[in-house]
Every structure is written in C-alpha cells, then in structure tokens.
Amino acid sequence: MEGTIRCSANYVPLSPISFLERAAVVYGNRISIVYGDVKFTWAETRQRCLKLASALIQLGISRGDVVAALAPNIPAMYELHFGVPMAGAVLCTLNVRHDSAMVSVLLKHSEAKVIFVDYQFLDIAKGALKILSKERIKLPYLVLIPDCDRQLSIVHNRTLIPGDLEYESFLVTGKPNFEIVWPSDEWGAIALNYTSGTTSSPKGVVYSHRGAYLNSLAAVLLNEMPLMPVYLWCVPMFHCNGWCLTWAVAAQGGKNVCLRNVTAAGIFTSIAGHQVSHMGGAPTVLNMIINAPPSVRRSLPRKVAVMTGGAPPPPQVLFKMEELGFDVTHSYGLTETYGPGTVCTWKPEWSSLSPDEQAKIKSRQGLHHIGMEEVDVKDPATMKSIPPDAKTMGEVMFRGNTVMNGYLKNLKATEDAFKGGWFRSGDLAVKHPDGYIELKDRAKDIIISGGENISTIEVESVIFSHPAVLEAAVVGKPDDYWGETPCAFVKLKDGNTATADEIIKYCRDRLPHYMAPKTVIFDDLPKTSTGKTQKFVLRQKAKAMGSISKASKL
C-alpha cells in the first residue's frame, strides 16, 4: 500500500528470547525455576542467561555455531534454551540415553563447538570425545554441570582434565550487561534436534526462531495456561525443546519445577509441594501415575492439566487419569513439527457422553493447533484428501510456520519430506466426519495379514484394557501363509497374572479374529527416553522367532 514502509518500528524478527526479556520485567521477583533447594527469580534467570551468552562469545562462539547439551531437566538446561540463542548460536540438546558412540556421531555431524554436560553423563561425554579424538577432529569445549546441591570438589572433580570448564565458574566470566545477539532473520536457526533414535540414523531437525516463537504461543493456548502457571517438567527438555514449553512458560511468567528423574513419587510429591497446575508426558508417564502404589499417591491440591503426546494414549489410561483428578489434553506431532502439531480440542457437547465414549474421543489426535496452518490426511501417491469416513487410511501431512526448516546436511531427505508441498509425517490415520484425525499406525508399523490392514494401535488399545496389563505393543510377525500376523509383547502389572491364551481370547472377544494376536510374549518393552516403544527392536525379536506356520509344520 502506498505510504507504507517496513522498518525497525514495525518489523522485528520473531524470537522466543523476547519472552525472557519481558518476564524479567513483569515477573522479575517471582520464582522462575525451582529444583530441590535451588530457586531463581525471573530477573536472576535473565541475568544468568546474559552471562552465559557473554561467556560463550568470549569462548569464541559466533552466530550460527552449534552448542550441544547433555543434561536432564535441571536449571542449567533451562538456561541454555535462552543463553545459547542470546549468543546467536544454535542449541543442540542431546538425548541422555545415547551411548558414547551415538553422542560422538551427533557431535561430529552437528559440528558442535561446545558441549555442556551434566555430571551424571560425564563418562558418556568423555567416551564420545575419546572416539572423536581418534578422528583428528577439533574437540568441542566441555563445560561440566555439577549437582546444584554439592560442591564441585565432591562431584567428579577427579575426572576433570585440563581444558574442562565448570558451569557456575563459566557464568562468572560472562558480562551482566551483555548485548543480546538478536536474529537478523527470524527464519534463522535457534535449535537443532535429532529425531528420537528409534532407527540407527537420527536426522538433525532445524528449528527457526520464528517457528519456536509461534509454537511456544500455541503451546500456551493448547495447554490453556493462565498467567503464572506452575509447570512440572516431566517431558525431557532435550525432546523438541520440551515441546517448546521451555520458552512458553517464560511467556506467561510461570514457575518451572525441575525433576531430574521422572518417578510416580516425584510427580505426586512435586504436585503437592509446589501446587503444580500443568505438566506433560508421554502415555508411559500417565501409565506410571495411574499404576502408582497407594503409598506413593497423594490427593491433588488442585486440578492438574496434563498434555500428553508422543504415542496415542489408550482410552483406558485417559479414563483413569480423569478419575484421579487430572485433566488430560491429547496432542500429536513430531520432532519436525516442533513437538505438538495438533490438539484434540474438547467440544462442550461431548461432556454429556459416557466416560468411556469421552475417553475414546480424547484419544484422537484432533486438528492442527492455532500456530499450524493445516493438517490433512492424504493419499501419498495422488496427494488427494481421503474421505472423512473414519475408515479410509492415508498419510498425515502438515504445512505451516511450525514445520522444520529441514534436515541438517541432508537435502534429499528434506526434499522427500516436503514432496508435494506438504510435510509427510509417515503416520497413517483416518479422518472422522467432524474433521478430527485419528492415528492408526506408523506406515512402517501397519500389519498386512492376508491382504487386510491391521492397526497395531487398535489392537494395543484392546490389550491395554485388560485389567492385568501394564504395557502392550504389537508388531507384525512373519507367517508363511498370511504374510504376517499380530504378535503382542505384554508387560503385566505387579502381582497380576495372565496367560497368552487368555490375552488372545480377550482380544478375539473384542476384535475381528484376524486382528487378534496369534502370539503373546511377556517381557519388558524397550523404549526411547521420550517414552516411545522401540518397535523396530520388537520386530527383530518377532522375526527371529520364525514363522508360526513353518514352526507348526515341524
């Protein structure tokens, strides 16, 4: 329009760094972080993050450099989410369940210049650096984060080698009046997140300042966070930057309650002690809560809003969470969508339904949140939307400002993911008449038995409803006649018993017979640190058993 100009007065690149700047003024004297006896205010958190950014610059970090972190949900991990981008650098949070070999691969791929390491994972980091040293690669600086409650001299001091730094001492070298390095382009990178590692080659997903800003505000809305919420950290901050809630809590001036180890006792104690209002967690965390022994459980001092995602939650788990006083919101997304990409927004007319029906609806993935432009279920070959008949399956696809920039150093994978102008998730779903989507499986997890498609999620949901079952996962098992048949891996609740025949009959009474598992194995389920069952491990186990039909002929 004639007479308009774009200038610094009306255009500023979006960045979640601004959330901390505002929080330090509006909520300066309020508690920002609590971890055991350690507490900081928002004014103190900003000051610490500025010093962190300044110290990084003095170490030689410049715009676009990658800074890695290997740490659980502790104050330092939270500060890194602001301090690193304040220096113009890119934060790469690593999965704490990785071994030295994988950490070395990711450090090499990301070309990280610095790695911040919690004392608990120091040996893993040292092992990774030892591997890299053999490749004649310039090693990143290592900054050790000691336990807040102990002196450095007590914790692993003997393992330090010349050149290592210590977190608090490192902060002291920073200047409190440091001038923030704001992004010149909001599409510039703020974070690098490696996919969960359920395969042998995780991909580096690049997040932008703009995407992080928008997804953080969307997280506030879909969590229905009021001003000054109390957020309990059960979601790993290294996973999609805590579903962007690291930045979102700052936007609302909330209190971050840090939890190093996620246990049922820790969750109930934190809720009671800090008047927690919000938390999040994969269905495995919800399962942990509902199966907590009476000695651990405490009555909730207030209604606690819980956002779950990472894997479709069984209706039975949602139903029991509501009984305990938790208000569960189901979200769905991927690392490539900054964590949450959809939300199952509740409609008032559903409140009159039976609790079972409500739980079934809540287990759907819903529709895109306010920060995402669109989600659809399409035929991946024709790119046509599937009919909303709750039966036809297609691939879930996203488009919007909260979709990743791409995969680091992997242009082909980026182009494949964005083929057709949408981000292809690899997840299969149906669309209900009201437009809400419901996940049925990962494309690689769907079982095709005698030409019939079997949703492992559907079978797992039925097994989950068995009163003796704690956890369940279903994969395809080779079968000479049918091609493959469902094989269930089941973990029972403590003190409960059930036979394979009993589980199979239970499923056959509630499902079409071809969908019921033909094999049941009682065992612990291997998981990623974000709570997802590693089905590729289970598929290997099932394959190693051989074909049922072949075995029956012997």
mmCIF file of N, CA and C in Angstrom, residues 44-108:
data_model
loop_
_atom_site.group_PDB
_atom_site.id
_atom_site.type_symbol
_atom_site.label_atom_id
_atom_site.label_comp_id
_atom_site.label_asym_id
_atom_site.label_seq_id
_atom_site.Cartn_x
_atom_site.Cartn_y
_atom_site.Cartn_z
ATOM 1 N N GLU A 44 16.742 -12.969 38.009
ATOM 2 C CA GLU A 44 18.003 -13.704 38.142
ATOM 3 C C GLU A 44 18.248 -14.613 36.939
ATOM 4 N N THR A 45 17.186 -15.243 36.453
ATOM 5 C CA THR A 45 17.333 -16.124 35.286
ATOM 6 C C THR A 45 17.820 -15.336 34.078
ATOM 7 N N ARG A 46 17.248 -14.159 33.859
ATOM 8 C CA ARG A 46 17.704 -13.334 32.727
ATOM 9 C C ARG A 46 19.176 -12.972 32.894
ATOM 10 N N GLN A 47 19.555 -12.580 34.121
ATOM 11 C CA GLN A 47 20.938 -12.188 34.365
ATOM 12 C C GLN A 47 21.899 -13.345 34.119
ATOM 13 N N ARG A 48 21.512 -14.546 34.543
ATOM 14 C CA ARG A 48 22.342 -15.733 34.348
ATOM 15 C C ARG A 48 22.448 -16.085 32.863
ATOM 16 N N CYS A 49 21.351 -15.938 32.136
ATOM 17 C CA CYS A 49 21.360 -16.246 30.696
ATOM 18 C C CYS A 49 22.216 -15.251 29.923
ATOM 19 N N LEU A 50 22.179 -13.974 30.331
ATOM 20 C CA LEU A 50 23.034 -12.976 29.690
ATOM 21 C C LEU A 50 24.515 -13.304 29.912
ATOM 22 N N LYS A 51 24.850 -13.691 31.139
ATOM 23 C CA LYS A 51 26.238 -14.056 31.440
ATOM 24 C C LYS A 51 26.658 -15.300 30.652
ATOM 25 N N LEU A 52 25.740 -16.236 30.530
ATOM 26 C CA LEU A 52 26.010 -17.451 29.756
ATOM 27 C C LEU A 52 26.309 -17.102 28.301
ATOM 28 N N ALA A 53 25.477 -16.241 27.728
ATOM 29 C CA ALA A 53 25.677 -15.828 26.331
ATOM 30 C C ALA A 53 27.012 -15.109 26.173
ATOM 31 N N SER A 54 27.314 -14.222 27.108
ATOM 32 C CA SER A 54 28.560 -13.465 27.060
ATOM 33 C C SER A 54 29.774 -14.391 27.162
ATOM 34 N N ALA A 55 29.683 -15.367 28.082
ATOM 35 C CA ALA A 55 30.791 -16.313 28.263
ATOM 36 C C ALA A 55 31.025 -17.141 26.993
ATOM 37 N N LEU A 56 29.940 -17.490 26.317
ATOM 38 C CA LEU A 56 30.063 -18.252 25.070
ATOM 39 C C LEU A 56 30.766 -17.423 23.989
ATOM 40 N N ILE A 57 30.403 -16.158 23.892
ATOM 41 C CA ILE A 57 31.039 -15.267 22.912
ATOM 42 C C ILE A 57 32.535 -15.159 23.202
ATOM 43 N N GLN A 58 32.864 -15.025 24.493
ATOM 44 C CA GLN A 58 34.272 -14.902 24.885
ATOM 45 C C GLN A 58 35.060 -16.179 24.618
ATOM 46 N N LEU A 59 34.326 -17.304 24.538
ATOM 47 C CA LEU A 59 34.960 -18.589 24.245
ATOM 48 C C LEU A 59 35.196 -18.756 22.746
ATOM 49 N N GLY A 60 34.640 -17.821 21.962
ATOM 50 C CA GLY A 60 34.840 -17.877 20.517
ATOM 51 C C GLY A 60 33.611 -18.292 19.726
ATOM 52 N N ILE A 61 32.476 -18.436 20.412
ATOM 53 C CA ILE A 61 31.244 -18.812 19.719
ATOM 54 C C ILE A 61 30.714 -17.611 18.943
ATOM 55 N N SER A 62 30.308 -17.851 17.708
ATOM 56 C CA SER A 62 29.753 -16.772 16.881
ATOM 57 C C SER A 62 28.420 -17.214 16.277
ATOM 58 N N ARG A 63 27.774 -16.312 15.596
ATOM 59 C CA ARG A 63 26.437 -16.572 15.059
ATOM 60 C C ARG A 63 26.417 -17.834 14.188
ATOM 61 N N GLY A 64 25.462 -18.721 14.488
ATOM 62 C CA GLY A 64 25.296 -19.938 13.708
ATOM 63 C C GLY A 64 26.060 -21.140 14.225
ATOM 64 N N ASP A 65 26.967 -20.934 15.181
ATOM 65 C CA ASP A 65 27.703 -22.064 15.752
ATOM 66 C C ASP A 65 26.754 -22.933 16.586
ATOM 67 N N VAL A 66 27.049 -24.225 16.634
ATOM 68 C CA VAL A 66 26.208 -25.155 17.394
ATOM 69 C C VAL A 66 26.802 -25.384 18.782
ATOM 70 N N VAL A 67 25.942 -25.305 19.793
ATOM 71 C CA VAL A 67 26.308 -25.573 21.181
ATOM 72 C C VAL A 67 25.448 -26.735 21.660
ATOM 73 N N ALA A 68 26.088 -27.819 22.075
ATOM 74 C CA ALA A 68 25.359 -29.027 22.478
ATOM 75 C C ALA A 68 25.154 -29.076 23.991
ATOM 76 N N ALA A 69 24.185 -29.890 24.400
ATOM 77 C CA ALA A 69 23.919 -30.080 25.829
ATOM 78 C C ALA A 69 23.510 -31.528 26.057
ATOM 79 N N LEU A 70 24.046 -32.116 27.104
ATOM 80 C CA LEU A 70 23.705 -33.481 27.505
ATOM 81 C C LEU A 70 23.332 -33.417 28.985
ATOM 82 N N ALA A 71 22.048 -33.210 29.242
ATOM 83 C CA ALA A 71 21.617 -32.973 30.618
ATOM 84 C C ALA A 71 20.128 -33.280 30.780
ATOM 85 N N PRO A 72 19.720 -33.619 32.009
ATOM 86 C CA PRO A 72 18.294 -33.861 32.280
ATOM 87 C C PRO A 72 17.578 -32.534 32.552
ATOM 88 N N ASN A 73 16.389 -32.600 33.117
ATOM 89 C CA ASN A 73 15.604 -31.386 33.388
ATOM 90 C C ASN A 73 16.104 -30.698 34.661
ATOM 91 N N ILE A 74 17.132 -29.866 34.495
ATOM 92 C CA ILE A 74 17.734 -29.129 35.603
ATOM 93 C C ILE A 74 17.797 -27.646 35.222
ATOM 94 N N PRO A 75 18.035 -26.743 36.199
ATOM 95 C CA PRO A 75 18.057 -25.308 35.880
ATOM 96 C C PRO A 75 19.000 -24.926 34.742
ATOM 97 N N ALA A 76 20.206 -25.519 34.725
ATOM 98 C CA ALA A 76 21.168 -25.166 33.670
ATOM 99 C C ALA A 76 20.609 -25.482 32.287
ATOM 100 N N MET A 77 19.907 -26.602 32.159
ATOM 101 C CA MET A 77 19.327 -26.983 30.866
ATOM 102 C C MET A 77 18.296 -25.939 30.434
ATOM 103 N N TYR A 78 17.526 -25.441 31.393
ATOM 104 C CA TYR A 78 16.543 -24.401 31.063
ATOM 105 C C TYR A 78 17.255 -23.118 30.617
ATOM 106 N N GLU A 79 18.305 -22.734 31.329
ATOM 107 C CA GLU A 79 19.032 -21.501 30.998
ATOM 108 C C GLU A 79 19.676 -21.579 29.620
ATOM 109 N N LEU A 80 20.123 -22.760 29.223
ATOM 110 C CA LEU A 80 20.739 -22.922 27.910
ATOM 111 C C LEU A 80 19.765 -22.606 26.782
ATOM 112 N N HIS A 81 18.470 -22.807 27.025
ATOM 113 C CA HIS A 81 17.474 -22.536 25.991
ATOM 114 C C HIS A 81 17.359 -21.052 25.653
ATOM 115 N N PHE A 82 17.819 -20.205 26.563
ATOM 116 C CA PHE A 82 17.833 -18.766 26.281
ATOM 117 C C PHE A 82 19.257 -18.259 26.058
ATOM 118 N N GLY A 83 20.199 -18.711 26.905
ATOM 119 C CA GLY A 83 21.561 -18.210 26.823
ATOM 120 C C GLY A 83 22.252 -18.503 25.505
ATOM 121 N N VAL A 84 22.031 -19.716 24.961
ATOM 122 C CA VAL A 84 22.685 -20.080 23.692
ATOM 123 C C VAL A 84 22.166 -19.226 22.530
ATOM 124 N N PRO A 85 20.826 -19.130 22.316
ATOM 125 C CA PRO A 85 20.371 -18.261 21.221
ATOM 126 C C PRO A 85 20.666 -16.778 21.454
ATOM 127 N N MET A 86 20.794 -16.355 22.722
ATOM 128 C CA MET A 86 21.161 -14.959 23.005
ATOM 129 C C MET A 86 22.556 -14.632 22.474
ATOM 130 N N ALA A 87 23.387 -15.680 22.327
ATOM 131 C CA ALA A 87 24.727 -15.501 21.769
ATOM 132 C C ALA A 87 24.716 -15.630 20.248
ATOM 133 N N GLY A 88 23.522 -15.849 19.681
ATOM 134 C CA GLY A 88 23.401 -16.029 18.235
ATOM 135 C C GLY A 88 23.681 -17.452 17.800
ATOM 136 N N ALA A 89 23.891 -18.345 18.774
ATOM 137 C CA ALA A 89 24.242 -19.727 18.465
ATOM 138 C C ALA A 89 22.999 -20.614 18.385
ATOM 139 N N VAL A 90 23.217 -21.883 18.021
ATOM 140 C CA VAL A 90 22.136 -22.850 17.830
ATOM 141 C C VAL A 90 22.263 -23.926 18.901
ATOM 142 N N LEU A 91 21.200 -24.142 19.665
ATOM 143 C CA LEU A 91 21.228 -25.116 20.760
ATOM 144 C C LEU A 91 20.890 -26.514 20.242
ATOM 145 N N CYS A 92 21.747 -27.474 20.571
ATOM 146 C CA CYS A 92 21.523 -28.871 20.180
ATOM 147 C C CYS A 92 21.456 -29.714 21.450
ATOM 148 N N THR A 93 20.242 -30.038 21.893
ATOM 149 C CA THR A 93 20.065 -30.829 23.113
ATOM 150 C C THR A 93 20.073 -32.307 22.740
ATOM 151 N N LEU A 94 20.927 -33.069 23.412
ATOM 152 C CA LEU A 94 21.115 -34.480 23.071
ATOM 153 C C LEU A 94 20.361 -35.393 24.029
ATOM 154 N N ASN A 95 19.891 -36.481 23.492
ATOM 155 C CA ASN A 95 19.165 -37.489 24.260
ATOM 156 C C ASN A 95 20.097 -38.112 25.301
ATOM 157 N N VAL A 96 19.681 -38.054 26.576
ATOM 158 C CA VAL A 96 20.568 -38.545 27.644
ATOM 159 C C VAL A 96 20.687 -40.065 27.662
ATOM 160 N N ARG A 97 19.892 -40.759 26.850
ATOM 161 C CA ARG A 97 20.011 -42.212 26.791
ATOM 162 C C ARG A 97 20.989 -42.693 25.723
ATOM 163 N N HIS A 98 21.523 -41.752 24.956
ATOM 164 C CA HIS A 98 22.510 -42.145 23.947
ATOM 165 C C HIS A 98 23.791 -42.631 24.620
ATOM 166 N N ASP A 99 24.458 -43.570 23.960
ATOM 167 C CA ASP A 99 25.762 -44.011 24.448
ATOM 168 C C ASP A 99 26.850 -43.132 23.829
ATOM 169 N N SER A 100 28.093 -43.382 24.232
ATOM 170 C CA SER A 100 29.212 -42.556 23.755
ATOM 171 C C SER A 100 29.337 -42.576 22.239
ATOM 172 N N ALA A 101 29.112 -43.741 21.639
ATOM 173 C CA ALA A 101 29.245 -43.865 20.185
ATOM 174 C C ALA A 101 28.259 -42.955 19.461
ATOM 175 N N MET A 102 26.992 -42.962 19.910
ATOM 176 C CA MET A 102 25.983 -42.126 19.261
ATOM 177 C C MET A 102 26.237 -40.641 19.524
ATOM 178 N N VAL A 103 26.633 -40.306 20.743
ATOM 179 C CA VAL A 103 26.939 -38.901 21.055
ATOM 180 C C VAL A 103 28.077 -38.408 20.168
ATOM 181 N N SER A 104 29.078 -39.252 19.932
ATOM 182 C CA SER A 104 30.200 -38.852 19.071
ATOM 183 C C SER A 104 29.727 -38.600 17.641
ATOM 184 N N VAL A 105 28.811 -39.446 17.152
ATOM 185 C CA VAL A 105 28.259 -39.283 15.797
ATOM 186 C C VAL A 105 27.535 -37.945 15.678
ATOM 187 N N LEU A 106 26.729 -37.616 16.695
ATOM 188 C CA LEU A 106 25.928 -36.386 16.646
ATOM 189 C C LEU A 106 26.789 -35.138 16.837
ATOM 190 N N LEU A 107 27.807 -35.238 17.670
ATOM 191 C CA LEU A 107 28.721 -34.100 17.833
ATOM 192 C C LEU A 107 29.476 -33.829 16.534
ATOM 193 N N LYS A 108 29.860 -34.894 15.866
ATOM 194 C CA LYS A 108 30.581 -34.744 14.596
ATOM 195 C C LYS A 108 29.657 -34.166 13.523
#
